[in-house]
Short mmCIF file of C-alpha atoms in Angstrom, two decimals:
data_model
loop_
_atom_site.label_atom_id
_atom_site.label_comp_id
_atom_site.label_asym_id
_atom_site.label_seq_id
_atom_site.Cartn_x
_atom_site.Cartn_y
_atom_site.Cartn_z
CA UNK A 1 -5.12 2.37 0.63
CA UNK A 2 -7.89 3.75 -1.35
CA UNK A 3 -9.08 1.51 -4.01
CA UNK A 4 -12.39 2.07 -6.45
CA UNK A 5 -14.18 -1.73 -7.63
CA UNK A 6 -16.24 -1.12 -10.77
CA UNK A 7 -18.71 -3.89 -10.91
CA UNK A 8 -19.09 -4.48 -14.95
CA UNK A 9 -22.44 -6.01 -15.10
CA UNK A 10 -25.37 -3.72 -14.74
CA UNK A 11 -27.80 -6.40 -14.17
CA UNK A 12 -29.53 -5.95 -10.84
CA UNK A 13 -28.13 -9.44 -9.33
CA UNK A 14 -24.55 -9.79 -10.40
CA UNK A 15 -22.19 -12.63 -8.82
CA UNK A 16 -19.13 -9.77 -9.63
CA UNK A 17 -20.71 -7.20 -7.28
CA UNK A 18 -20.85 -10.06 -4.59
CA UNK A 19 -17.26 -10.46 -5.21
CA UNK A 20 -16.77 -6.99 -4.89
CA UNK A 21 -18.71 -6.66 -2.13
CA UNK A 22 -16.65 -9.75 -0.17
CA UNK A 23 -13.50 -7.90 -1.10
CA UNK A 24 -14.51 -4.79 0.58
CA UNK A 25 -15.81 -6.33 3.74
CA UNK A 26 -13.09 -9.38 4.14
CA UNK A 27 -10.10 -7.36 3.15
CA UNK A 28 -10.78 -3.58 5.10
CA UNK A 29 -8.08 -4.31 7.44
CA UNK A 30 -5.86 -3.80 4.11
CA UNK A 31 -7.68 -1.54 1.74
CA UNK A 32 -10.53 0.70 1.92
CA UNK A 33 -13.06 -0.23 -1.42
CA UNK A 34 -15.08 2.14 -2.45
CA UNK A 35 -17.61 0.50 -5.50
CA UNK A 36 -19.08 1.93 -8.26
CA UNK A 37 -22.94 0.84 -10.31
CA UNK A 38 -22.63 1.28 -13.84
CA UNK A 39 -26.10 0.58 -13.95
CA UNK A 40 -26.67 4.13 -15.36
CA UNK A 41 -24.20 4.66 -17.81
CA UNK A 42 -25.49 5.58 -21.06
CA UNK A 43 -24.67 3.26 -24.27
CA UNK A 44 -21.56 5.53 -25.90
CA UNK A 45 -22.75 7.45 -28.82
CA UNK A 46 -20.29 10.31 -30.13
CA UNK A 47 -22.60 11.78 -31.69
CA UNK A 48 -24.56 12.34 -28.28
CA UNK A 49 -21.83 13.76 -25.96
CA UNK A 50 -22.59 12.87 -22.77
CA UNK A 51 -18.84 13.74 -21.36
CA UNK A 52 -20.31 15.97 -18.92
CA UNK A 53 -23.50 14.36 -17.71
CA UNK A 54 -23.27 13.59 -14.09
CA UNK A 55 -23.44 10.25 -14.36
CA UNK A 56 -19.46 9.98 -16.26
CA UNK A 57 -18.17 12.68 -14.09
CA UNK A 58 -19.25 11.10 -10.86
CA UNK A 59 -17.20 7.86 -12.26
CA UNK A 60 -14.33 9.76 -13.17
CA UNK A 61 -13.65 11.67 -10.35
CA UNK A 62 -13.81 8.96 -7.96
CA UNK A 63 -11.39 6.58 -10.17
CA UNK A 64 -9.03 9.97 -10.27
CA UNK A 65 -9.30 9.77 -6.46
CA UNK A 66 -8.39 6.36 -6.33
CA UNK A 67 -4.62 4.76 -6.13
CA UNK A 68 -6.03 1.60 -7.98
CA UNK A 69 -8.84 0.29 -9.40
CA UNK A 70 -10.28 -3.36 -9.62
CA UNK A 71 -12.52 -4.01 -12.34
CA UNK A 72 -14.61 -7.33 -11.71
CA UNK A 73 -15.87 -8.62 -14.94
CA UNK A 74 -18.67 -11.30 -16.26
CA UNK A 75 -17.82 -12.90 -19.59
CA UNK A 76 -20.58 -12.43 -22.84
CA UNK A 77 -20.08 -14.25 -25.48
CA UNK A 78 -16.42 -14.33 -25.07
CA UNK A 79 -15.92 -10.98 -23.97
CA UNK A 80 -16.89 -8.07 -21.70
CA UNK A 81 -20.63 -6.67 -21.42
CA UNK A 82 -21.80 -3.90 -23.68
CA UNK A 83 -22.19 -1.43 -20.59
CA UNK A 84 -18.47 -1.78 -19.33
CA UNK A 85 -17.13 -1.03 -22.82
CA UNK A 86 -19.55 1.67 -22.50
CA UNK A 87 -18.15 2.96 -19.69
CA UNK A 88 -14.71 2.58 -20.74
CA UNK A 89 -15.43 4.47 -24.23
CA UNK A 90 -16.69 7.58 -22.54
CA UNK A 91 -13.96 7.38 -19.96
CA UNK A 92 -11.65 7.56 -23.21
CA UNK A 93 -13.09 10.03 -25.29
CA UNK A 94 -12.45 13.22 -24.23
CA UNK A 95 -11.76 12.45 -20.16
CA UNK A 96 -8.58 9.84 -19.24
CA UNK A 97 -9.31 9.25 -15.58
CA UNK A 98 -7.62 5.33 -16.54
CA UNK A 99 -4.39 7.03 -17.77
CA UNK A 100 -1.57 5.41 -15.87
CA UNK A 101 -3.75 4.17 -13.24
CA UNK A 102 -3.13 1.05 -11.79
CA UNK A 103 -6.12 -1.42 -12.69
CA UNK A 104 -6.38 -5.47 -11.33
CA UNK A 105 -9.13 -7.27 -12.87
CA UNK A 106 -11.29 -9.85 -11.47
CA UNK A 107 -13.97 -12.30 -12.82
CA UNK A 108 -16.69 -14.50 -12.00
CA UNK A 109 -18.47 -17.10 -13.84
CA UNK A 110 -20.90 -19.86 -14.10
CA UNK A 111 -18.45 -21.88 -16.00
CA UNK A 112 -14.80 -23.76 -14.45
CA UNK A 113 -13.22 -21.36 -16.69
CA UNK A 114 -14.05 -18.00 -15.15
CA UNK A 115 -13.90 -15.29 -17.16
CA UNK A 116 -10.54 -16.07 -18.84
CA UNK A 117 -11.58 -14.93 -22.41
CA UNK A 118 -13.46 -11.07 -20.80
CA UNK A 119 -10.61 -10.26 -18.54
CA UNK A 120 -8.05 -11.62 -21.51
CA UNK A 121 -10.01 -8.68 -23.59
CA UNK A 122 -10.13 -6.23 -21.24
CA UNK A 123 -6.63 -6.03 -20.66
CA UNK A 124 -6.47 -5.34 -24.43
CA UNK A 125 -9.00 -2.58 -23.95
CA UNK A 126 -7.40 -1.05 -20.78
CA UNK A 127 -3.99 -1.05 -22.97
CA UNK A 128 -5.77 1.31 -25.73
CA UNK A 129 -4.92 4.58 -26.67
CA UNK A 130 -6.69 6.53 -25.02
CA UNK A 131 -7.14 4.71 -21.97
CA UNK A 132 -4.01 3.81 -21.38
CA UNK A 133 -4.20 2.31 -17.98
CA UNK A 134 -1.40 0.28 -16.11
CA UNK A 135 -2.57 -3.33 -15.65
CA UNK A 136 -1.36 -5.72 -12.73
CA UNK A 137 0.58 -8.36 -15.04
CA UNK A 138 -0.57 -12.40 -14.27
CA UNK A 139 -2.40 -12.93 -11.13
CA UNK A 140 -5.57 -13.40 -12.76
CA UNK A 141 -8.56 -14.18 -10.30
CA UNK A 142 -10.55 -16.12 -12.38
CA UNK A 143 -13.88 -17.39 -9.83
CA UNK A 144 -15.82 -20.19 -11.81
CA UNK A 145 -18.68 -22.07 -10.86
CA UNK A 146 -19.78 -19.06 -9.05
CA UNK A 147 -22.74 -20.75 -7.89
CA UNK A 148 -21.58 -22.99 -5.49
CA UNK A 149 -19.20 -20.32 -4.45
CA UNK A 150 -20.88 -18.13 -1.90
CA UNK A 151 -22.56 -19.51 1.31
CA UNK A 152 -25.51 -17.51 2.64
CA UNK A 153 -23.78 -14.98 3.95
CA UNK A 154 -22.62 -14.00 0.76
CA UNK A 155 -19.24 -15.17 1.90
CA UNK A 156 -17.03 -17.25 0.08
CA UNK A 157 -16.92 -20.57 0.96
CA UNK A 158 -13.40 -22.20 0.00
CA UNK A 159 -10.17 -21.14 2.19
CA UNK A 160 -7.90 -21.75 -0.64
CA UNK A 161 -9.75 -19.36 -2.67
CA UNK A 162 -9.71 -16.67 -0.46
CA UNK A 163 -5.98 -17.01 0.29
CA UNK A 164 -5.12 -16.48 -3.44
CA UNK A 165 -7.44 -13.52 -3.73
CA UNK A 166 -5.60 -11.67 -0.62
CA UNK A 167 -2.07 -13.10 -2.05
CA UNK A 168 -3.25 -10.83 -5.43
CA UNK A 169 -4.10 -7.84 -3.34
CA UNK A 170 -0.92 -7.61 -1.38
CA UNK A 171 0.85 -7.93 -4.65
CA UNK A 172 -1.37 -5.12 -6.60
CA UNK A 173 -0.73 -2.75 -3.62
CA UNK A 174 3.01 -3.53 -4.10
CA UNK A 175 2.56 -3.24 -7.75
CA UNK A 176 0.96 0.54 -7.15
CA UNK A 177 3.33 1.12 -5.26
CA UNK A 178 5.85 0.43 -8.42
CA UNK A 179 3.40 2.48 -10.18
CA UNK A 180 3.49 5.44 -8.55
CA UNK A 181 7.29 5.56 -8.14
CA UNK A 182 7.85 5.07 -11.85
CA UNK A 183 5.44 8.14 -12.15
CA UNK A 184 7.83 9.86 -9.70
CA UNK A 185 5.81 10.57 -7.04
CA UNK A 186 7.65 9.77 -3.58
CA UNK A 187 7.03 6.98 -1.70
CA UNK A 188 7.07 8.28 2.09
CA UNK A 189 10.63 7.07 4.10
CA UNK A 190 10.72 6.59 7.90
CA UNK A 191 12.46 9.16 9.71
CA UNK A 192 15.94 9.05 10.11
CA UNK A 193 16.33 9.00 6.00
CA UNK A 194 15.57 4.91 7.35
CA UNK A 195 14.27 2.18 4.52
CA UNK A 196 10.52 2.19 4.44
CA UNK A 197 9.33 -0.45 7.06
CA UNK A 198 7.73 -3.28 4.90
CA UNK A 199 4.49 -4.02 6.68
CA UNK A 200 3.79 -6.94 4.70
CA UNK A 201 6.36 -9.18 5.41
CA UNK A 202 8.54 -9.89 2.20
CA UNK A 203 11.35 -9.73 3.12
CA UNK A 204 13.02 -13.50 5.09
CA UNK A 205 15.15 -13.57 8.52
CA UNK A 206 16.74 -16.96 9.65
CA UNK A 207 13.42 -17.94 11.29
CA UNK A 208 10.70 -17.21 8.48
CA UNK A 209 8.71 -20.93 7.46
CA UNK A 210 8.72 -21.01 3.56
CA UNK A 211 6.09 -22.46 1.48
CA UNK A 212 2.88 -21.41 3.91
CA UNK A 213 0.99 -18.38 2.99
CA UNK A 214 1.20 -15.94 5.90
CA UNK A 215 -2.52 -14.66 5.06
CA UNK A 216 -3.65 -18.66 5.70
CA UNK A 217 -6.47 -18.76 8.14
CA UNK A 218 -4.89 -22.05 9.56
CA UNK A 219 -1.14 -20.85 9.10
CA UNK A 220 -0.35 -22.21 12.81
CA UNK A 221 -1.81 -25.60 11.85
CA UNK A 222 -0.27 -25.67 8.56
CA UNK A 223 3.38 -24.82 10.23
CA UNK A 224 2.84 -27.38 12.92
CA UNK A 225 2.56 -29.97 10.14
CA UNK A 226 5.71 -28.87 8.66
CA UNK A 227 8.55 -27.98 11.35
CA UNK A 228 6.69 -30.43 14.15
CA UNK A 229 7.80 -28.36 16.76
CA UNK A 230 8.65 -29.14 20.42
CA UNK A 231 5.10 -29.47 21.99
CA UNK A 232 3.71 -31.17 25.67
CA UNK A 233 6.55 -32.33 27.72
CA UNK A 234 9.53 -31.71 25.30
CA UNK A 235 11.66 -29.84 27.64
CA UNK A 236 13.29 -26.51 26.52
CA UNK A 237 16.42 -24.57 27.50
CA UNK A 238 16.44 -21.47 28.49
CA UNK A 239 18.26 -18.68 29.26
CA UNK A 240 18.44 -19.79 33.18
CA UNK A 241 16.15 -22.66 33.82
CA UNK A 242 14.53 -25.33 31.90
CA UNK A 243 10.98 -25.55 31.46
CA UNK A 244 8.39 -28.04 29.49
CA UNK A 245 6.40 -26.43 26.68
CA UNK A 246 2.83 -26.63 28.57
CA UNK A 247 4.17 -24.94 31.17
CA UNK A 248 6.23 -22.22 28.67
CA UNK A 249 2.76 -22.09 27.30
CA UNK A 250 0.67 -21.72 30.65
CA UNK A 251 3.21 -19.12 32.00
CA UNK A 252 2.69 -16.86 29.43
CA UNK A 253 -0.81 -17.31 29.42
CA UNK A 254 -0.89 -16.80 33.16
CA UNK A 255 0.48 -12.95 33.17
CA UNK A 256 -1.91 -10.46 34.07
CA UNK A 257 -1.92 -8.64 30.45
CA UNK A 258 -2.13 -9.44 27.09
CA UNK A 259 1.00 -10.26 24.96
CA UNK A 260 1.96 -9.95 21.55
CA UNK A 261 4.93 -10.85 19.28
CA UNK A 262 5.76 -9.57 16.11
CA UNK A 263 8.99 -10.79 14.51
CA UNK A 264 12.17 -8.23 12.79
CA UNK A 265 10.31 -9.31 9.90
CA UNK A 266 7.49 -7.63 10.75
CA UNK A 267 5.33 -10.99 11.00
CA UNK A 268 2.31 -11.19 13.65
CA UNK A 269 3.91 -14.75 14.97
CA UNK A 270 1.79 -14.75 18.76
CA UNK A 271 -0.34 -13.62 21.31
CA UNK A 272 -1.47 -15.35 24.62
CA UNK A 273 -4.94 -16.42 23.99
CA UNK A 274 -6.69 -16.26 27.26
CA UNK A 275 -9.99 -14.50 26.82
CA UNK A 276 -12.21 -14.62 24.09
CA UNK A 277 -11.35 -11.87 20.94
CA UNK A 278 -14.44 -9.44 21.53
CA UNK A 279 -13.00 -9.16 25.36
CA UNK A 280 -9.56 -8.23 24.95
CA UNK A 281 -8.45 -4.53 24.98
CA UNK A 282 -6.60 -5.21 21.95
CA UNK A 283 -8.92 -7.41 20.16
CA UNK A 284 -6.89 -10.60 18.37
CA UNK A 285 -8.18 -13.43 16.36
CA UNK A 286 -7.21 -17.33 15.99
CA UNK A 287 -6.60 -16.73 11.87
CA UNK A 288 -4.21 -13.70 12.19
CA UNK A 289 -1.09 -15.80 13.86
CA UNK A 290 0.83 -15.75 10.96
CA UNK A 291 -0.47 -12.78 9.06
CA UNK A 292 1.98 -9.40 8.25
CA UNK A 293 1.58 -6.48 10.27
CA UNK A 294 0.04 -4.71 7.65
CA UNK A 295 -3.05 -7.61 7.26
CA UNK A 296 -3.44 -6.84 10.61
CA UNK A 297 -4.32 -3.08 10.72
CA UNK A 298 -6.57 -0.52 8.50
CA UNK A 299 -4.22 1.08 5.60
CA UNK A 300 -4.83 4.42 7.67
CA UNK A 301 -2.80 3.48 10.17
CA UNK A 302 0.23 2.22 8.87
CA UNK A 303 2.01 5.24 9.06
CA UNK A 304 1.63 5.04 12.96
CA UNK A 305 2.54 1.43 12.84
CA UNK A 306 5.88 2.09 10.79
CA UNK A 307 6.73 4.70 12.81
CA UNK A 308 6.77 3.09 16.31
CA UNK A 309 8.68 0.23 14.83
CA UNK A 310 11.13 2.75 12.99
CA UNK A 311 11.74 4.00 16.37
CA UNK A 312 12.73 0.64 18.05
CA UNK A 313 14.24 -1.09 15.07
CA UNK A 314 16.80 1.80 15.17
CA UNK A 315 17.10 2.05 18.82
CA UNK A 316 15.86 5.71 19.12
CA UNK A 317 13.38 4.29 21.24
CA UNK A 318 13.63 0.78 23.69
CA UNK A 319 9.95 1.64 24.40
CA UNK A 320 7.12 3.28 23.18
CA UNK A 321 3.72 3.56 25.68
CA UNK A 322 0.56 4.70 24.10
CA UNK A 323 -2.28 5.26 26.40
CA UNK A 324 -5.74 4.31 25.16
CA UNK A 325 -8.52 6.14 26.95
CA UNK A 326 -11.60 4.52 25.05
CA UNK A 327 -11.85 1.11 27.58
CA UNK A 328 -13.39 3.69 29.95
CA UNK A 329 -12.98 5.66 33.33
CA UNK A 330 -13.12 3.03 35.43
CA UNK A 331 -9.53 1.72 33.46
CA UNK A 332 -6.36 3.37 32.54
CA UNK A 333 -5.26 0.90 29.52
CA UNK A 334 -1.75 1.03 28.59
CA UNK A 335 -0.15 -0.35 25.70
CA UNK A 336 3.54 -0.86 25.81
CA UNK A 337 5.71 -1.93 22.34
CA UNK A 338 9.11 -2.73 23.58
CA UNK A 339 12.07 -4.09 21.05
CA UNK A 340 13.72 -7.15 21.43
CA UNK A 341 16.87 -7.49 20.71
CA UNK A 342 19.14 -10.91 21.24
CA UNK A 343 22.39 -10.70 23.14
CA UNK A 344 24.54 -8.78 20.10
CA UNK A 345 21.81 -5.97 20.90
CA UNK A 346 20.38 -6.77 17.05
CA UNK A 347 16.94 -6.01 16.53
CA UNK A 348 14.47 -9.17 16.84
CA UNK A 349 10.89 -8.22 16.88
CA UNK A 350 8.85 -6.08 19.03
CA UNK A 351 6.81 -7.11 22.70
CA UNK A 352 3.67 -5.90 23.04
CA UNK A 353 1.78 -6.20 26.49
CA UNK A 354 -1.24 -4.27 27.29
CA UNK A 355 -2.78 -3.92 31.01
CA UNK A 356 -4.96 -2.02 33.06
CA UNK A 357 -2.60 -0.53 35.17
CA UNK A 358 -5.50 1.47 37.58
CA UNK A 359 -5.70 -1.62 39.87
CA UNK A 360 -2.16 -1.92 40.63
CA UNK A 361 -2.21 2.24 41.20
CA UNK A 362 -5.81 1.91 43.53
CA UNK A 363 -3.69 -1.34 45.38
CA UNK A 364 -0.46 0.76 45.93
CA UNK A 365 -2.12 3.48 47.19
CA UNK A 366 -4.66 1.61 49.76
CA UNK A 367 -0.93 0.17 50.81
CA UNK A 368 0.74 3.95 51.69
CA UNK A 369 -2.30 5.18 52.70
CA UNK A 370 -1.76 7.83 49.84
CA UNK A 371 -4.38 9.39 47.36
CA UNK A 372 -4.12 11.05 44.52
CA UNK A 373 -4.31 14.78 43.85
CA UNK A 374 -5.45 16.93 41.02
CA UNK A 375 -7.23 14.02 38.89
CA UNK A 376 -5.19 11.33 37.02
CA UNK A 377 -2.91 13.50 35.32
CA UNK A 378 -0.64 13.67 38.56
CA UNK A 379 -0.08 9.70 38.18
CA UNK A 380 0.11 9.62 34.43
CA UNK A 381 1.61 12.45 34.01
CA UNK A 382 0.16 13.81 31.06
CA UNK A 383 -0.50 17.68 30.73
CA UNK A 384 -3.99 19.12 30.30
CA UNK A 385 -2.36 21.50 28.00
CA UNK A 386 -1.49 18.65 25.83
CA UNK A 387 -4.51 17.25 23.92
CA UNK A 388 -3.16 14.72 21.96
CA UNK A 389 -3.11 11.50 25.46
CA UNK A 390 -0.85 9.03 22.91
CA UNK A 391 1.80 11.77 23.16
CA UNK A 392 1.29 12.36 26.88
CA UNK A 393 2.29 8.94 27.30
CA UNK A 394 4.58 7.84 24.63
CA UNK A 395 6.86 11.36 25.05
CA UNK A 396 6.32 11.47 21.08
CA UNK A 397 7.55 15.20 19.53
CA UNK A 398 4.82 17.44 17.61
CA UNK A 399 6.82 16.57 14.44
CA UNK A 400 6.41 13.22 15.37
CA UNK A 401 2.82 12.46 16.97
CA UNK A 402 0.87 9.39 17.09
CA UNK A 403 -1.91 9.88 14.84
CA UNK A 404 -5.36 9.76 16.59
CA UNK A 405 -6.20 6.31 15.78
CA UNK A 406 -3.60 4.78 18.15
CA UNK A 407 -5.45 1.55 19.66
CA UNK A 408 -3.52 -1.29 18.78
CA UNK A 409 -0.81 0.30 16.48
CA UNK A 410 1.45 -2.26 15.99
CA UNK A 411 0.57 -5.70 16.57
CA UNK A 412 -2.35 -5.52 15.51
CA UNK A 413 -5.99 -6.30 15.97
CA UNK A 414 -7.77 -6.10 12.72
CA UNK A 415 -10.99 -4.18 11.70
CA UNK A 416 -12.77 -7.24 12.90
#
């Protein structure tokens, strides 16, 4: 989703452009932040149009671009600073970029307070005539003591505050999302005339955990506390055998590919940890068990996502096989997203499992004694009149192609 963060301070260090600046970098798996300086924006005179000076149009056009905006906002003497009232007068004069735009505001502060009394006027401002923008109700993200907040890397520091900023995210993308149907533009449905696949988890199925933030870097730790689940030697019965937990655990982590489950809920609940993230063909990370689907991915390629799992939610597909050809020509990397479904053939969640499948091919064929002939597309069979190798594989229609960016489409390895 393309966003636009105005920092409102124009001073050249500014603890709101750091915020900003975490936003964009710590959330790009869910929105893509493009920020904007109002360093140069001239104090509004009417009497001194400056409507048309580069400076305002550049501004405008990019919020016009934009499906939201975030305004993060210092507090003087009470309110907002001089130059983003500034900014907001000439974007009110005789240009409304802010006219039934969605806007979230944000603060930081030296003070415990935030910037409670700024953001408390700038929704007053935003609501103007004029300006006329559509402001995210609640949720304030009020950042005080904004000091102590960042570590060195510009990062910030506490994991409870981080939570609650993504937890106001996912609900301003929702609330543009409200936004935008209200203005009656349409809100894209699966195929099949199918409800809209929720990639961010709100809905609940029998096994959701309530009360633990799914965005919660330690969401498996937190759950553990709660449910104290079978763990070591508990035994567990299964469908035909019995087996302890360590070695449930150690089985899975013993197959030669890498597994992923994602509940009917769409919720990113597993993958066998075996190698380290930055080795994995579909990179995963510790702090995403837990997360949505939608966490997981970059906004550009949820349509992919929601499509494969449209197709094996309603059972026009069992499987779906995308090949990736950027590990390299020494690998052919498969990823395979297979439904689950419990013994009433209801939809449960989706299996992921992603191998190289080239060794097992070089094995079988030192076995027969056979080679291959004409180049990998006689095993793979994918056509060299087909450009597009996820369709090759997958057996997707034109109408219906996976888009280019297909690595790790549905359970998701983040932009990490």
């Amino acid at each position: 989703m393309k966003l636009v963060g105005i920092v409102g301070s124009n001073a050249k260090e500014s603890y709101n452009r750091l915020l900003l600046q975490f936003i964009q970098k710590h959330f790009n798996a869910l929105i893509d932040l493009d920020i904007i300086e109002i360093n140069k924006v001239p104090l509004f005179n009417q009497s001194n149009d400056q409507t048309h000076s580069p400076v305002i149009q550049d501004i405008a056009k990019r919020i016009e671009a934009a499906e939201g905006v975030i305004i993060a906002t210092p507090e003087h003497n009470h309110t907002i600073p001089a130059a983003l009232k500034s900014l907001i007068e000439w974007l009110s004069f005789k240009i409304h970029p802010f006219e039934n735009k969605p806007v979230m505001i944000v603060g930081a502060s030296y003070y415990s307070q935030g910037s409670s009394r700024a953001q408390l006027s700038l929704r007053q401002i935003l609501d103007a005539p004029g300006v006329n923008a559509i402001v995210l109700p609640g949720n304030e993200f009020l950042l005080g003591n904004v000091k102590e907040a960042f570590d060195e890397e510009y990062n910030l520091k506490d994991a409870g505050t981080i939570n609650f900023l993504a937890s106001c995210l996912e609900k301003f993308i929702r609330f543009i999302a409200v936004v935008s149907a209200l203005d009656d533009k349409k809100i894209e449905i699966a195929p099949g005339n199918q409800v809209e696949e929720d990639l961010f988890a709100n809905g609940r199925i029998e096994s959701t955990i309530e009360g633990i933030d799914m965005r919660a870097t330690d969401w498996v730790e937190q759950v553990i506390k709660k449910v104290n689940p079978a763990s070591g030697n508990d035994y567990v019965n299964l469908n035909r055998g019995i087996l302890t937990v360590n070695q449930i655990d150690q089985f899975l982590r013993s197959m030669p590919m890498e597994l992923t489950f994602a509940d009917s809920n769409n919720q990113f609940l597993y993958y066998n940890s075996v190698l380290p993230s930055e080795e994995m063909f579909a990179k995963r990370y510790p702090e995403q068990a837990g997360n949505p689907l939608g966490a997981c991915h970059p906004e550009r390629t949820h349509k992919n996502v929601k499509w494969v799992i449209s197709q094996l939610r309603s059972g026009k597909q069992d499987i779906v096989r995308v090949h990736v050809p950027t590990h390299g020509p020494d690998k052919f990397v498969v990823h395979n997203y297979q439904a689950v479904r419990d013994d009433e053939g209801n939809y449960m969640g989706i299996n992921e499992y992603i191998m190289d499948i080239k060794p097992t091919v070089d094995w079988y064929l030192q076995q027969t004694g056979q080679e291959l002939v004409g180049g990998s597309d006689t095993v793979s069979g994918a056509s060299k009149n087909n450009n597009n190798q996820a369709d090759a594989v997958s057996g997707a229609s034109e109408t219906d192609k996976v888009e280019e960016v297909v690595v790790d489409t549905v359970s998701g390895a983040s932009s990490h």
